[in-house]
Structure formats: structure tokens, C-alpha cells
JSON list of C-alpha atoms in Angstrom, two decimals:
[
{"chain": "A", "resi": 189, "resn": "UNK", "atom": "CA", "xyz": [6.21, 2.48, 3.52]},
{"chain": "A", "resi": 190, "resn": "UNK", "atom": "CA", "xyz": [5.81, 2.48, 7.27]},
{"chain": "A", "resi": 191, "resn": "UNK", "atom": "CA", "xyz": [2.84, 4.72, 7.88]},
{"chain": "A", "resi": 192, "resn": "UNK", "atom": "CA", "xyz": [3.63, 4.83, 11.58]},
{"chain": "A", "resi": 193, "resn": "UNK", "atom": "CA", "xyz": [6.79, 6.74, 10.67]},
{"chain": "A", "resi": 194, "resn": "UNK", "atom": "CA", "xyz": [4.70, 9.03, 8.47]},
{"chain": "A", "resi": 195, "resn": "UNK", "atom": "CA", "xyz": [2.79, 10.38, 11.46]},
{"chain": "A", "resi": 196, "resn": "UNK", "atom": "CA", "xyz": [4.25, 13.82, 12.20]},
{"chain": "A", "resi": 197, "resn": "UNK", "atom": "CA", "xyz": [6.05, 14.28, 15.47]},
{"chain": "A", "resi": 198, "resn": "UNK", "atom": "CA", "xyz": [5.03, 17.07, 17.81]},
{"chain": "A", "resi": 199, "resn": "UNK", "atom": "CA", "xyz": [5.22, 20.49, 16.18]},
{"chain": "A", "resi": 200, "resn": "UNK", "atom": "CA", "xyz": [5.78, 18.96, 12.72]},
{"chain": "A", "resi": 201, "resn": "UNK", "atom": "CA", "xyz": [3.39, 19.86, 9.88]},
{"chain": "A", "resi": 202, "resn": "UNK", "atom": "CA", "xyz": [0.51, 17.45, 9.25]},
{"chain": "A", "resi": 203, "resn": "UNK", "atom": "CA", "xyz": [0.18, 18.65, 5.67]},
{"chain": "A", "resi": 204, "resn": "UNK", "atom": "CA", "xyz": [2.55, 19.35, 2.80]},
{"chain": "A", "resi": 205, "resn": "UNK", "atom": "CA", "xyz": [2.28, 20.70, -0.73]},
{"chain": "A", "resi": 206, "resn": "UNK", "atom": "CA", "xyz": [2.70, 18.34, -3.67]},
{"chain": "A", "resi": 207, "resn": "UNK", "atom": "CA", "xyz": [5.56, 19.53, -5.88]},
{"chain": "A", "resi": 208, "resn": "UNK", "atom": "CA", "xyz": [3.55, 18.62, -8.99]},
{"chain": "A", "resi": 209, "resn": "UNK", "atom": "CA", "xyz": [-0.11, 19.45, -8.37]},
{"chain": "A", "resi": 210, "resn": "UNK", "atom": "CA", "xyz": [0.57, 22.15, -5.74]},
{"chain": "A", "resi": 211, "resn": "UNK", "atom": "CA", "xyz": [-2.29, 20.64, -3.75]},
{"chain": "A", "resi": 212, "resn": "UNK", "atom": "CA", "xyz": [-1.96, 20.72, 0.04]},
{"chain": "A", "resi": 213, "resn": "UNK", "atom": "CA", "xyz": [-2.49, 17.18, 1.36]},
{"chain": "A", "resi": 214, "resn": "UNK", "atom": "CA", "xyz": [-2.02, 15.22, 4.59]},
{"chain": "A", "resi": 215, "resn": "UNK", "atom": "CA", "xyz": [1.48, 13.77, 4.76]},
{"chain": "A", "resi": 216, "resn": "UNK", "atom": "CA", "xyz": [-0.08, 10.27, 4.71]},
{"chain": "A", "resi": 217, "resn": "UNK", "atom": "CA", "xyz": [-1.24, 10.96, 1.14]},
{"chain": "A", "resi": 218, "resn": "UNK", "atom": "CA", "xyz": [2.22, 12.01, 0.00]},
{"chain": "A", "resi": 219, "resn": "UNK", "atom": "CA", "xyz": [5.65, 10.52, -0.55]},
{"chain": "A", "resi": 220, "resn": "UNK", "atom": "CA", "xyz": [8.80, 12.27, 0.63]},
{"chain": "A", "resi": 221, "resn": "UNK", "atom": "CA", "xyz": [11.91, 12.35, -1.54]},
{"chain": "A", "resi": 222, "resn": "UNK", "atom": "CA", "xyz": [15.40, 13.48, -0.59]},
{"chain": "A", "resi": 223, "resn": "UNK", "atom": "CA", "xyz": [18.61, 14.13, -2.50]},
{"chain": "A", "resi": 224, "resn": "UNK", "atom": "CA", "xyz": [21.49, 11.70, -2.02]},
{"chain": "A", "resi": 225, "resn": "UNK", "atom": "CA", "xyz": [25.11, 12.97, -1.92]},
{"chain": "A", "resi": 226, "resn": "UNK", "atom": "CA", "xyz": [25.50, 12.11, -5.61]},
{"chain": "A", "resi": 227, "resn": "UNK", "atom": "CA", "xyz": [22.43, 14.28, -6.38]},
{"chain": "A", "resi": 228, "resn": "UNK", "atom": "CA", "xyz": [20.23, 11.29, -7.10]},
{"chain": "A", "resi": 229, "resn": "UNK", "atom": "CA", "xyz": [16.61, 11.52, -5.95]},
{"chain": "A", "resi": 230, "resn": "UNK", "atom": "CA", "xyz": [15.76, 8.87, -3.33]},
{"chain": "A", "resi": 231, "resn": "UNK", "atom": "CA", "xyz": [12.34, 7.99, -1.95]},
{"chain": "A", "resi": 232, "resn": "UNK", "atom": "CA", "xyz": [12.24, 8.20, 1.85]},
{"chain": "A", "resi": 233, "resn": "UNK", "atom": "CA", "xyz": [10.07, 5.15, 2.49]},
{"chain": "A", "resi": 234, "resn": "UNK", "atom": "CA", "xyz": [10.43, 5.23, 6.28]},
{"chain": "A", "resi": 235, "resn": "UNK", "atom": "CA", "xyz": [10.28, 8.98, 6.68]},
{"chain": "A", "resi": 236, "resn": "UNK", "atom": "CA", "xyz": [13.62, 9.06, 8.49]},
{"chain": "A", "resi": 237, "resn": "UNK", "atom": "CA", "xyz": [16.20, 10.26, 5.95]},
{"chain": "A", "resi": 238, "resn": "UNK", "atom": "CA", "xyz": [17.91, 13.57, 6.75]},
{"chain": "A", "resi": 239, "resn": "UNK", "atom": "CA", "xyz": [17.92, 16.62, 4.56]},
{"chain": "A", "resi": 240, "resn": "UNK", "atom": "CA", "xyz": [15.46, 18.74, 2.66]},
{"chain": "A", "resi": 241, "resn": "UNK", "atom": "CA", "xyz": [12.43, 16.85, 1.42]},
{"chain": "A", "resi": 242, "resn": "UNK", "atom": "CA", "xyz": [10.33, 17.26, -1.69]},
{"chain": "A", "resi": 243, "resn": "UNK", "atom": "CA", "xyz": [6.80, 15.91, -1.38]},
{"chain": "A", "resi": 244, "resn": "UNK", "atom": "CA", "xyz": [4.80, 14.29, -4.18]},
{"chain": "A", "resi": 245, "resn": "UNK", "atom": "CA", "xyz": [1.26, 12.90, -4.16]},
{"chain": "A", "resi": 246, "resn": "UNK", "atom": "CA", "xyz": [1.52, 9.17, -3.48]},
{"chain": "A", "resi": 247, "resn": "UNK", "atom": "CA", "xyz": [0.36, 8.06, -6.93]},
{"chain": "A", "resi": 248, "resn": "UNK", "atom": "CA", "xyz": [2.56, 6.48, -9.54]},
{"chain": "A", "resi": 249, "resn": "UNK", "atom": "CA", "xyz": [1.21, 8.69, -12.33]},
{"chain": "A", "resi": 250, "resn": "UNK", "atom": "CA", "xyz": [1.97, 11.85, -10.34]},
{"chain": "A", "resi": 251, "resn": "UNK", "atom": "CA", "xyz": [5.48, 10.64, -9.55]},
{"chain": "A", "resi": 252, "resn": "UNK", "atom": "CA", "xyz": [6.07, 9.91, -13.22]},
{"chain": "A", "resi": 253, "resn": "UNK", "atom": "CA", "xyz": [4.86, 13.43, -14.00]},
{"chain": "A", "resi": 254, "resn": "UNK", "atom": "CA", "xyz": [7.27, 14.83, -11.40]},
{"chain": "A", "resi": 255, "resn": "UNK", "atom": "CA", "xyz": [10.15, 13.07, -13.14]},
{"chain": "A", "resi": 256, "resn": "UNK", "atom": "CA", "xyz": [9.03, 14.19, -16.60]},
{"chain": "A", "resi": 257, "resn": "UNK", "atom": "CA", "xyz": [8.54, 17.82, -15.60]},
{"chain": "A", "resi": 258, "resn": "UNK", "atom": "CA", "xyz": [11.74, 18.03, -13.54]},
{"chain": "A", "resi": 259, "resn": "UNK", "atom": "CA", "xyz": [9.80, 18.92, -10.41]},
{"chain": "A", "resi": 260, "resn": "UNK", "atom": "CA", "xyz": [12.59, 17.60, -8.20]},
{"chain": "A", "resi": 261, "resn": "UNK", "atom": "CA", "xyz": [15.18, 20.00, -9.60]},
{"chain": "A", "resi": 262, "resn": "UNK", "atom": "CA", "xyz": [12.80, 22.87, -8.93]},
{"chain": "A", "resi": 263, "resn": "UNK", "atom": "CA", "xyz": [12.02, 21.57, -5.46]},
{"chain": "A", "resi": 264, "resn": "UNK", "atom": "CA", "xyz": [15.65, 21.09, -4.46]},
{"chain": "A", "resi": 265, "resn": "UNK", "atom": "CA", "xyz": [16.63, 24.29, -6.29]},
{"chain": "A", "resi": 266, "resn": "UNK", "atom": "CA", "xyz": [19.47, 22.56, -8.12]},
{"chain": "A", "resi": 267, "resn": "UNK", "atom": "CA", "xyz": [19.97, 20.01, -10.85]},
{"chain": "A", "resi": 268, "resn": "UNK", "atom": "CA", "xyz": [19.27, 16.50, -9.59]},
{"chain": "A", "resi": 269, "resn": "UNK", "atom": "CA", "xyz": [18.98, 13.08, -11.18]},
{"chain": "A", "resi": 270, "resn": "UNK", "atom": "CA", "xyz": [15.49, 11.57, -10.97]},
{"chain": "A", "resi": 271, "resn": "UNK", "atom": "CA", "xyz": [15.95, 8.31, -12.85]},
{"chain": "A", "resi": 272, "resn": "UNK", "atom": "CA", "xyz": [13.23, 6.85, -15.07]},
{"chain": "A", "resi": 273, "resn": "UNK", "atom": "CA", "xyz": [13.10, 3.77, -12.85]},
{"chain": "A", "resi": 274, "resn": "UNK", "atom": "CA", "xyz": [12.27, 5.77, -9.71]},
{"chain": "A", "resi": 275, "resn": "UNK", "atom": "CA", "xyz": [8.53, 5.11, -9.96]},
{"chain": "A", "resi": 276, "resn": "UNK", "atom": "CA", "xyz": [8.98, 1.37, -10.37]},
{"chain": "A", "resi": 277, "resn": "UNK", "atom": "CA", "xyz": [11.54, 1.29, -7.54]},
{"chain": "A", "resi": 278, "resn": "UNK", "atom": "CA", "xyz": [9.13, 3.16, -5.28]},
{"chain": "A", "resi": 279, "resn": "UNK", "atom": "CA", "xyz": [6.38, 0.68, -6.13]},
{"chain": "A", "resi": 280, "resn": "UNK", "atom": "CA", "xyz": [8.70, -2.19, -5.23]},
{"chain": "A", "resi": 281, "resn": "UNK", "atom": "CA", "xyz": [9.60, -0.68, -1.86]},
{"chain": "A", "resi": 282, "resn": "UNK", "atom": "CA", "xyz": [5.95, -0.07, -1.00]},
{"chain": "A", "resi": 283, "resn": "UNK", "atom": "CA", "xyz": [5.14, -3.63, -2.02]},
{"chain": "A", "resi": 284, "resn": "UNK", "atom": "CA", "xyz": [7.94, -5.04, 0.14]},
{"chain": "A", "resi": 285, "resn": "UNK", "atom": "CA", "xyz": [6.74, -3.00, 3.11]},
{"chain": "A", "resi": 286, "resn": "UNK", "atom": "CA", "xyz": [3.19, -4.32, 2.68]},
{"chain": "A", "resi": 287, "resn": "UNK", "atom": "CA", "xyz": [4.35, -7.93, 2.36]},
{"chain": "A", "resi": 288, "resn": "UNK", "atom": "CA", "xyz": [6.53, -7.49, 5.44]},
{"chain": "A", "resi": 289, "resn": "UNK", "atom": "CA", "xyz": [3.52, -6.19, 7.36]},
{"chain": "A", "resi": 290, "resn": "UNK", "atom": "CA", "xyz": [1.51, -9.19, 6.14]},
{"chain": "A", "resi": 291, "resn": "UNK", "atom": "CA", "xyz": [4.15, -11.52, 7.57]},
{"chain": "A", "resi": 292, "resn": "UNK", "atom": "CA", "xyz": [4.13, -9.68, 10.89]},
{"chain": "A", "resi": 293, "resn": "UNK", "atom": "CA", "xyz": [0.34, -9.92, 11.06]},
{"chain": "A", "resi": 294, "resn": "UNK", "atom": "CA", "xyz": [0.59, -13.71, 10.79]},
{"chain": "A", "resi": 295, "resn": "UNK", "atom": "CA", "xyz": [3.17, -13.86, 13.57]},
{"chain": "A", "resi": 296, "resn": "UNK", "atom": "CA", "xyz": [0.93, -11.68, 15.72]},
{"chain": "A", "resi": 297, "resn": "UNK", "atom": "CA", "xyz": [-2.05, -13.97, 15.20]},
{"chain": "A", "resi": 298, "resn": "UNK", "atom": "CA", "xyz": [-4.00, -11.42, 13.16]},
{"chain": "A", "resi": 299, "resn": "UNK", "atom": "CA", "xyz": [-4.01, -13.43, 9.93]},
{"chain": "A", "resi": 300, "resn": "UNK", "atom": "CA", "xyz": [-5.89, -16.59, 8.96]},
{"chain": "A", "resi": 301, "resn": "UNK", "atom": "CA", "xyz": [-5.15, -18.40, 5.69]},
{"chain": "A", "resi": 302, "resn": "UNK", "atom": "CA", "xyz": [-6.86, -21.19, 3.78]},
{"chain": "A", "resi": 303, "resn": "UNK", "atom": "CA", "xyz": [-10.30, -21.15, 2.17]},
{"chain": "A", "resi": 304, "resn": "UNK", "atom": "CA", "xyz": [-12.19, -23.10, 4.82]},
{"chain": "A", "resi": 305, "resn": "UNK", "atom": "CA", "xyz": [-10.55, -21.24, 7.72]},
{"chain": "A", "resi": 306, "resn": "UNK", "atom": "CA", "xyz": [-11.18, -17.89, 6.06]},
{"chain": "A", "resi": 307, "resn": "UNK", "atom": "CA", "xyz": [-14.80, -18.87, 5.47]},
{"chain": "A", "resi": 308, "resn": "UNK", "atom": "CA", "xyz": [-15.22, -19.80, 9.15]},
{"chain": "A", "resi": 309, "resn": "UNK", "atom": "CA", "xyz": [-13.55, -16.58, 10.33]},
{"chain": "A", "resi": 310, "resn": "UNK", "atom": "CA", "xyz": [-15.87, -14.48, 8.18]},
{"chain": "A", "resi": 311, "resn": "UNK", "atom": "CA", "xyz": [-18.84, -15.99, 10.00]},
{"chain": "A", "resi": 312, "resn": "UNK", "atom": "CA", "xyz": [-17.74, -15.20, 13.55]},
{"chain": "A", "resi": 313, "resn": "UNK", "atom": "CA", "xyz": [-14.48, -13.24, 13.93]},
{"chain": "A", "resi": 314, "resn": "UNK", "atom": "CA", "xyz": [-13.84, -9.50, 14.03]},
{"chain": "A", "resi": 315, "resn": "UNK", "atom": "CA", "xyz": [-12.60, -9.07, 10.48]},
{"chain": "A", "resi": 316, "resn": "UNK", "atom": "CA", "xyz": [-10.74, -6.12, 8.95]},
{"chain": "A", "resi": 317, "resn": "UNK", "atom": "CA", "xyz": [-10.09, -7.26, 5.39]},
{"chain": "A", "resi": 318, "resn": "UNK", "atom": "CA", "xyz": [-10.09, -10.08, 2.90]},
{"chain": "A", "resi": 319, "resn": "UNK", "atom": "CA", "xyz": [-6.88, -10.80, 1.02]},
{"chain": "A", "resi": 320, "resn": "UNK", "atom": "CA", "xyz": [-6.94, -12.73, -2.24]},
{"chain": "A", "resi": 321, "resn": "UNK", "atom": "CA", "xyz": [-4.02, -13.63, -4.47]},
{"chain": "A", "resi": 322, "resn": "UNK", "atom": "CA", "xyz": [-4.15, -11.91, -7.85]},
{"chain": "A", "resi": 323, "resn": "UNK", "atom": "CA", "xyz": [-4.18, -15.37, -9.40]},
{"chain": "A", "resi": 324, "resn": "UNK", "atom": "CA", "xyz": [-7.01, -16.66, -7.18]},
{"chain": "A", "resi": 325, "resn": "UNK", "atom": "CA", "xyz": [-9.98, -18.18, -9.00]},
{"chain": "A", "resi": 326, "resn": "UNK", "atom": "CA", "xyz": [-12.93, -15.84, -9.35]},
{"chain": "A", "resi": 327, "resn": "UNK", "atom": "CA", "xyz": [-15.22, -18.63, -8.14]},
{"chain": "A", "resi": 328, "resn": "UNK", "atom": "CA", "xyz": [-13.44, -18.85, -4.80]},
{"chain": "A", "resi": 329, "resn": "UNK", "atom": "CA", "xyz": [-13.40, -15.07, -4.44]},
{"chain": "A", "resi": 330, "resn": "UNK", "atom": "CA", "xyz": [-17.13, -14.86, -5.15]},
{"chain": "A", "resi": 331, "resn": "UNK", "atom": "CA", "xyz": [-17.94, -17.58, -2.62]},
{"chain": "A", "resi": 332, "resn": "UNK", "atom": "CA", "xyz": [-16.06, -15.79, 0.16]},
{"chain": "A", "resi": 333, "resn": "UNK", "atom": "CA", "xyz": [-17.61, -12.47, -0.87]},
{"chain": "A", "resi": 334, "resn": "UNK", "atom": "CA", "xyz": [-21.05, -14.06, -0.47]},
{"chain": "A", "resi": 335, "resn": "UNK", "atom": "CA", "xyz": [-20.17, -15.28, 3.02]},
{"chain": "A", "resi": 336, "resn": "UNK", "atom": "CA", "xyz": [-18.98, -11.81, 3.98]},
{"chain": "A", "resi": 337, "resn": "UNK", "atom": "CA", "xyz": [-22.09, -10.19, 2.51]},
{"chain": "A", "resi": 338, "resn": "UNK", "atom": "CA", "xyz": [-24.40, -12.56, 4.39]},
{"chain": "A", "resi": 339, "resn": "UNK", "atom": "CA", "xyz": [-22.91, -11.40, 7.68]},
{"chain": "A", "resi": 340, "resn": "UNK", "atom": "CA", "xyz": [-22.03, -7.77, 7.10]},
{"chain": "A", "resi": 341, "resn": "UNK", "atom": "CA", "xyz": [-24.89, -6.88, 4.78]},
{"chain": "A", "resi": 342, "resn": "UNK", "atom": "CA", "xyz": [-22.70, -5.16, 2.21]},
{"chain": "A", "resi": 343, "resn": "UNK", "atom": "CA", "xyz": [-19.36, -6.65, 1.25]},
{"chain": "A", "resi": 344, "resn": "UNK", "atom": "CA", "xyz": [-17.88, -3.21, 0.57]},
{"chain": "A", "resi": 345, "resn": "UNK", "atom": "CA", "xyz": [-17.72, -2.65, 4.33]},
{"chain": "A", "resi": 346, "resn": "UNK", "atom": "CA", "xyz": [-14.55, -4.74, 4.18]},
{"chain": "A", "resi": 347, "resn": "UNK", "atom": "CA", "xyz": [-11.35, -3.94, 2.38]},
{"chain": "A", "resi": 348, "resn": "UNK", "atom": "CA", "xyz": [-10.75, -6.51, -0.35]},
{"chain": "A", "resi": 349, "resn": "UNK", "atom": "CA", "xyz": [-7.06, -6.61, -1.18]},
{"chain": "A", "resi": 350, "resn": "UNK", "atom": "CA", "xyz": [-5.68, -8.22, -4.34]},
{"chain": "A", "resi": 351, "resn": "UNK", "atom": "CA", "xyz": [-2.18, -6.88, -4.75]},
{"chain": "A", "resi": 352, "resn": "UNK", "atom": "CA", "xyz": [0.09, -9.92, -4.48]},
{"chain": "A", "resi": 353, "resn": "UNK", "atom": "CA", "xyz": [0.51, -13.20, -6.28]},
{"chain": "A", "resi": 354, "resn": "UNK", "atom": "CA", "xyz": [0.06, -16.51, -4.49]},
{"chain": "A", "resi": 355, "resn": "UNK", "atom": "CA", "xyz": [3.81, -17.03, -4.75]},
{"chain": "A", "resi": 356, "resn": "UNK", "atom": "CA", "xyz": [4.54, -13.71, -3.04]},
{"chain": "A", "resi": 357, "resn": "UNK", "atom": "CA", "xyz": [2.08, -14.41, -0.24]},
{"chain": "A", "resi": 358, "resn": "UNK", "atom": "CA", "xyz": [3.35, -17.95, 0.24]},
{"chain": "A", "resi": 359, "resn": "UNK", "atom": "CA", "xyz": [6.97, -16.84, 0.39]},
{"chain": "A", "resi": 360, "resn": "UNK", "atom": "CA", "xyz": [6.37, -14.14, 2.99]},
{"chain": "A", "resi": 361, "resn": "UNK", "atom": "CA", "xyz": [4.08, -16.29, 5.09]},
{"chain": "A", "resi": 362, "resn": "UNK", "atom": "CA", "xyz": [6.31, -19.38, 4.98]},
{"chain": "A", "resi": 363, "resn": "UNK", "atom": "CA", "xyz": [3.48, -21.57, 3.70]},
{"chain": "A", "resi": 364, "resn": "UNK", "atom": "CA", "xyz": [2.67, -23.26, 0.42]},
{"chain": "A", "resi": 365, "resn": "UNK", "atom": "CA", "xyz": [-0.10, -22.25, -1.95]},
{"chain": "A", "resi": 366, "resn": "UNK", "atom": "CA", "xyz": [-1.57, -19.30, -0.04]},
{"chain": "A", "resi": 367, "resn": "UNK", "atom": "CA", "xyz": [-4.56, -18.07, -2.05]},
{"chain": "A", "resi": 368, "resn": "UNK", "atom": "CA", "xyz": [-7.01, -16.56, 0.44]},
{"chain": "A", "resi": 369, "resn": "UNK", "atom": "CA", "xyz": [-6.49, -14.90, 3.80]},
{"chain": "A", "resi": 370, "resn": "UNK", "atom": "CA", "xyz": [-8.41, -12.77, 6.24]},
{"chain": "A", "resi": 371, "resn": "UNK", "atom": "CA", "xyz": [-7.10, -10.02, 8.52]},
{"chain": "A", "resi": 372, "resn": "UNK", "atom": "CA", "xyz": [-8.43, -9.94, 12.06]},
{"chain": "A", "resi": 373, "resn": "UNK", "atom": "CA", "xyz": [-8.80, -6.94, 14.35]},
{"chain": "A", "resi": 374, "resn": "UNK", "atom": "CA", "xyz": [-5.52, -6.09, 16.04]},
{"chain": "A", "resi": 375, "resn": "UNK", "atom": "CA", "xyz": [-2.63, -3.67, 15.73]},
{"chain": "A", "resi": 376, "resn": "UNK", "atom": "CA", "xyz": [-0.66, -5.84, 13.30]},
{"chain": "A", "resi": 377, "resn": "UNK", "atom": "CA", "xyz": [-3.72, -6.42, 11.13]},
{"chain": "A", "resi": 378, "resn": "UNK", "atom": "CA", "xyz": [-4.51, -2.72, 11.01]},
{"chain": "A", "resi": 379, "resn": "UNK", "atom": "CA", "xyz": [-0.89, -1.96, 10.15]},
{"chain": "A", "resi": 380, "resn": "UNK", "atom": "CA", "xyz": [-0.99, -4.32, 7.18]},
{"chain": "A", "resi": 381, "resn": "UNK", "atom": "CA", "xyz": [-4.24, -2.81, 5.92]},
{"chain": "A", "resi": 382, "resn": "UNK", "atom": "CA", "xyz": [-2.65, 0.65, 6.06]},
{"chain": "A", "resi": 383, "resn": "UNK", "atom": "CA", "xyz": [0.36, -0.56, 4.08]},
{"chain": "A", "resi": 384, "resn": "UNK", "atom": "CA", "xyz": [-1.88, -2.28, 1.54]},
{"chain": "A", "resi": 385, "resn": "UNK", "atom": "CA", "xyz": [-4.02, 0.83, 1.16]},
{"chain": "A", "resi": 386, "resn": "UNK", "atom": "CA", "xyz": [-0.85, 2.86, 0.65]},
{"chain": "A", "resi": 387, "resn": "UNK", "atom": "CA", "xyz": [0.31, 0.53, -2.11]},
{"chain": "A", "resi": 388, "resn": "UNK", "atom": "CA", "xyz": [-3.14, 0.51, -3.71]},
{"chain": "A", "resi": 389, "resn": "UNK", "atom": "CA", "xyz": [-3.18, 4.32, -3.65]},
{"chain": "A", "resi": 390, "resn": "UNK", "atom": "CA", "xyz": [0.19, 4.42, -5.38]},
{"chain": "A", "resi": 391, "resn": "UNK", "atom": "CA", "xyz": [-1.04, 1.96, -8.01]},
{"chain": "A", "resi": 392, "resn": "UNK", "atom": "CA", "xyz": [-4.31, 3.89, -8.23]},
{"chain": "A", "resi": 393, "resn": "UNK", "atom": "CA", "xyz": [-6.56, 0.91, -7.59]},
{"chain": "A", "resi": 394, "resn": "UNK", "atom": "CA", "xyz": [-9.37, 0.47, -5.09]},
{"chain": "A", "resi": 395, "resn": "UNK", "atom": "CA", "xyz": [-9.35, -1.65, -1.95]},
{"chain": "A", "resi": 396, "resn": "UNK", "atom": "CA", "xyz": [-13.13, -1.98, -2.02]},
{"chain": "A", "resi": 397, "resn": "UNK", "atom": "CA", "xyz": [-14.95, -4.80, -3.72]},
{"chain": "A", "resi": 398, "resn": "UNK", "atom": "CA", "xyz": [-17.11, -4.17, -6.75]},
{"chain": "A", "resi": 399, "resn": "UNK", "atom": "CA", "xyz": [-20.81, -5.09, -6.73]},
{"chain": "A", "resi": 400, "resn": "UNK", "atom": "CA", "xyz": [-20.25, -8.84, -6.61]},
{"chain": "A", "resi": 401, "resn": "UNK", "atom": "CA", "xyz": [-17.25, -8.63, -4.28]},
{"chain": "A", "resi": 402, "resn": "UNK", "atom": "CA", "xyz": [-14.78, -10.04, -6.78]},
{"chain": "A", "resi": 403, "resn": "UNK", "atom": "CA", "xyz": [-12.47, -7.24, -7.74]},
{"chain": "A", "resi": 404, "resn": "UNK", "atom": "CA", "xyz": [-10.91, -5.24, -4.94]},
{"chain": "A", "resi": 405, "resn": "UNK", "atom": "CA", "xyz": [-7.40, -3.94, -5.47]},
{"chain": "A", "resi": 406, "resn": "UNK", "atom": "CA", "xyz": [-5.85, -5.91, -8.28]},
{"chain": "A", "resi": 407, "resn": "UNK", "atom": "CA", "xyz": [-2.26, -5.30, -9.27]},
{"chain": "A", "resi": 408, "resn": "UNK", "atom": "CA", "xyz": [-1.90, -3.65, -12.65]},
{"chain": "A", "resi": 409, "resn": "UNK", "atom": "CA", "xyz": [0.89, -3.90, -15.19]}
]
């Protein structure tokens, strides 16, 4: 999801009510859904689709609850079709948006890949986040966490993102065998971190390292 498009325009509400929990939350913590002409529920990933919107907390479990409890039919005030695969489809769209933002960050010069280059960047560059493939070796992750901790004091000051396989990262970055990367300060880097945090929120995983810096946000089945 493009968080930039989630920012309310002038005079638009900055908060909405979740159709499931009834909790009032910032729009950045919610997902907007609209009804297609065939009465199918569609996630509005870019925040640009016309029509009445129903808002749901941006967590997969809450979306699944919305489907199960027919919250969309109540929200739209008519019978709609919220398919069982809606949660998985939403996850896929959020993942694609994050990977697209990762690619843009490389083109903008805000991304460094490769163990030795990441290690060097951690020692001297203005760093936003570490990115590890979900299939990265724990030894390599621990070594980079130690480098980060030696400079920043506590590794949890950095986001540690583990949401994508090496194959996914390699494909979107146009390079082979991408395992480790580091995001540098810059608009494109910040945009990727926002997308990654959004995906992690939906998957209900953390983007902070655990005590030894090895975990971060790891994709779950």
C-alpha cells in the first residue's frame, strides 16, 4: 500500500472507525475497502478508488474476522461478497507494494546490498534499517547485528526487516543472491520502511530486533 496516498487531503478525516473492533484509529493503521460493481469487496491499496469505504484495522486476523462476521455487508448496508481469499490477496498486494518500494530505493541510491558493503555502511552511513532475507543464515544476521550494536549502542534503534525471501529481493533488485541490505537516509529509503512496517503490521510481526538482533520481522505462514 502506498502510505503517501493514505495521508488525508485537506479537510479529510485523519481517523476512522474499524468496522470490526469499533476502535477509532489513524487512517494509516487501517485498510480501506470498497464495493465493486458486482458487489465484491475490494481492498483499496492506493486509497484512490471511488465510492463508499469500509475501514478495517490493518491486521490480517482482524480482516479475517471482518469476513467471518459479515462486517462488510453491515458497513455497506447491503449484501456483498467478501471472498475467503481476500486476506491473502491483501497480503500479496501489500507485499508487492513493499518490494516495489525496495526497488525504487535502490534506484534512488538509498539501498546498499552485499554483506561486506552492508557491514561498511553500518559503521559510517546514516542508516534507517537492516533488511535480511527470510532464508539468510542466522550467523550472518548476528554478525551484522553486532556491528550495528557497536555503533548505535542498542540494535533495536534500527528497524530489522525480514519479510522477503532472497529470491524475491533478487528479482526486484535485478541482482543475484541478495541476502542482506541496508536502507540509507533519504525519501525513497523512508518510503520503503513505511511500506515494510505496513506489511509487518498486517502480518502482525515486529520490525524490531530481539535481544541478539536476529529476529526482526519474519514472514509467517
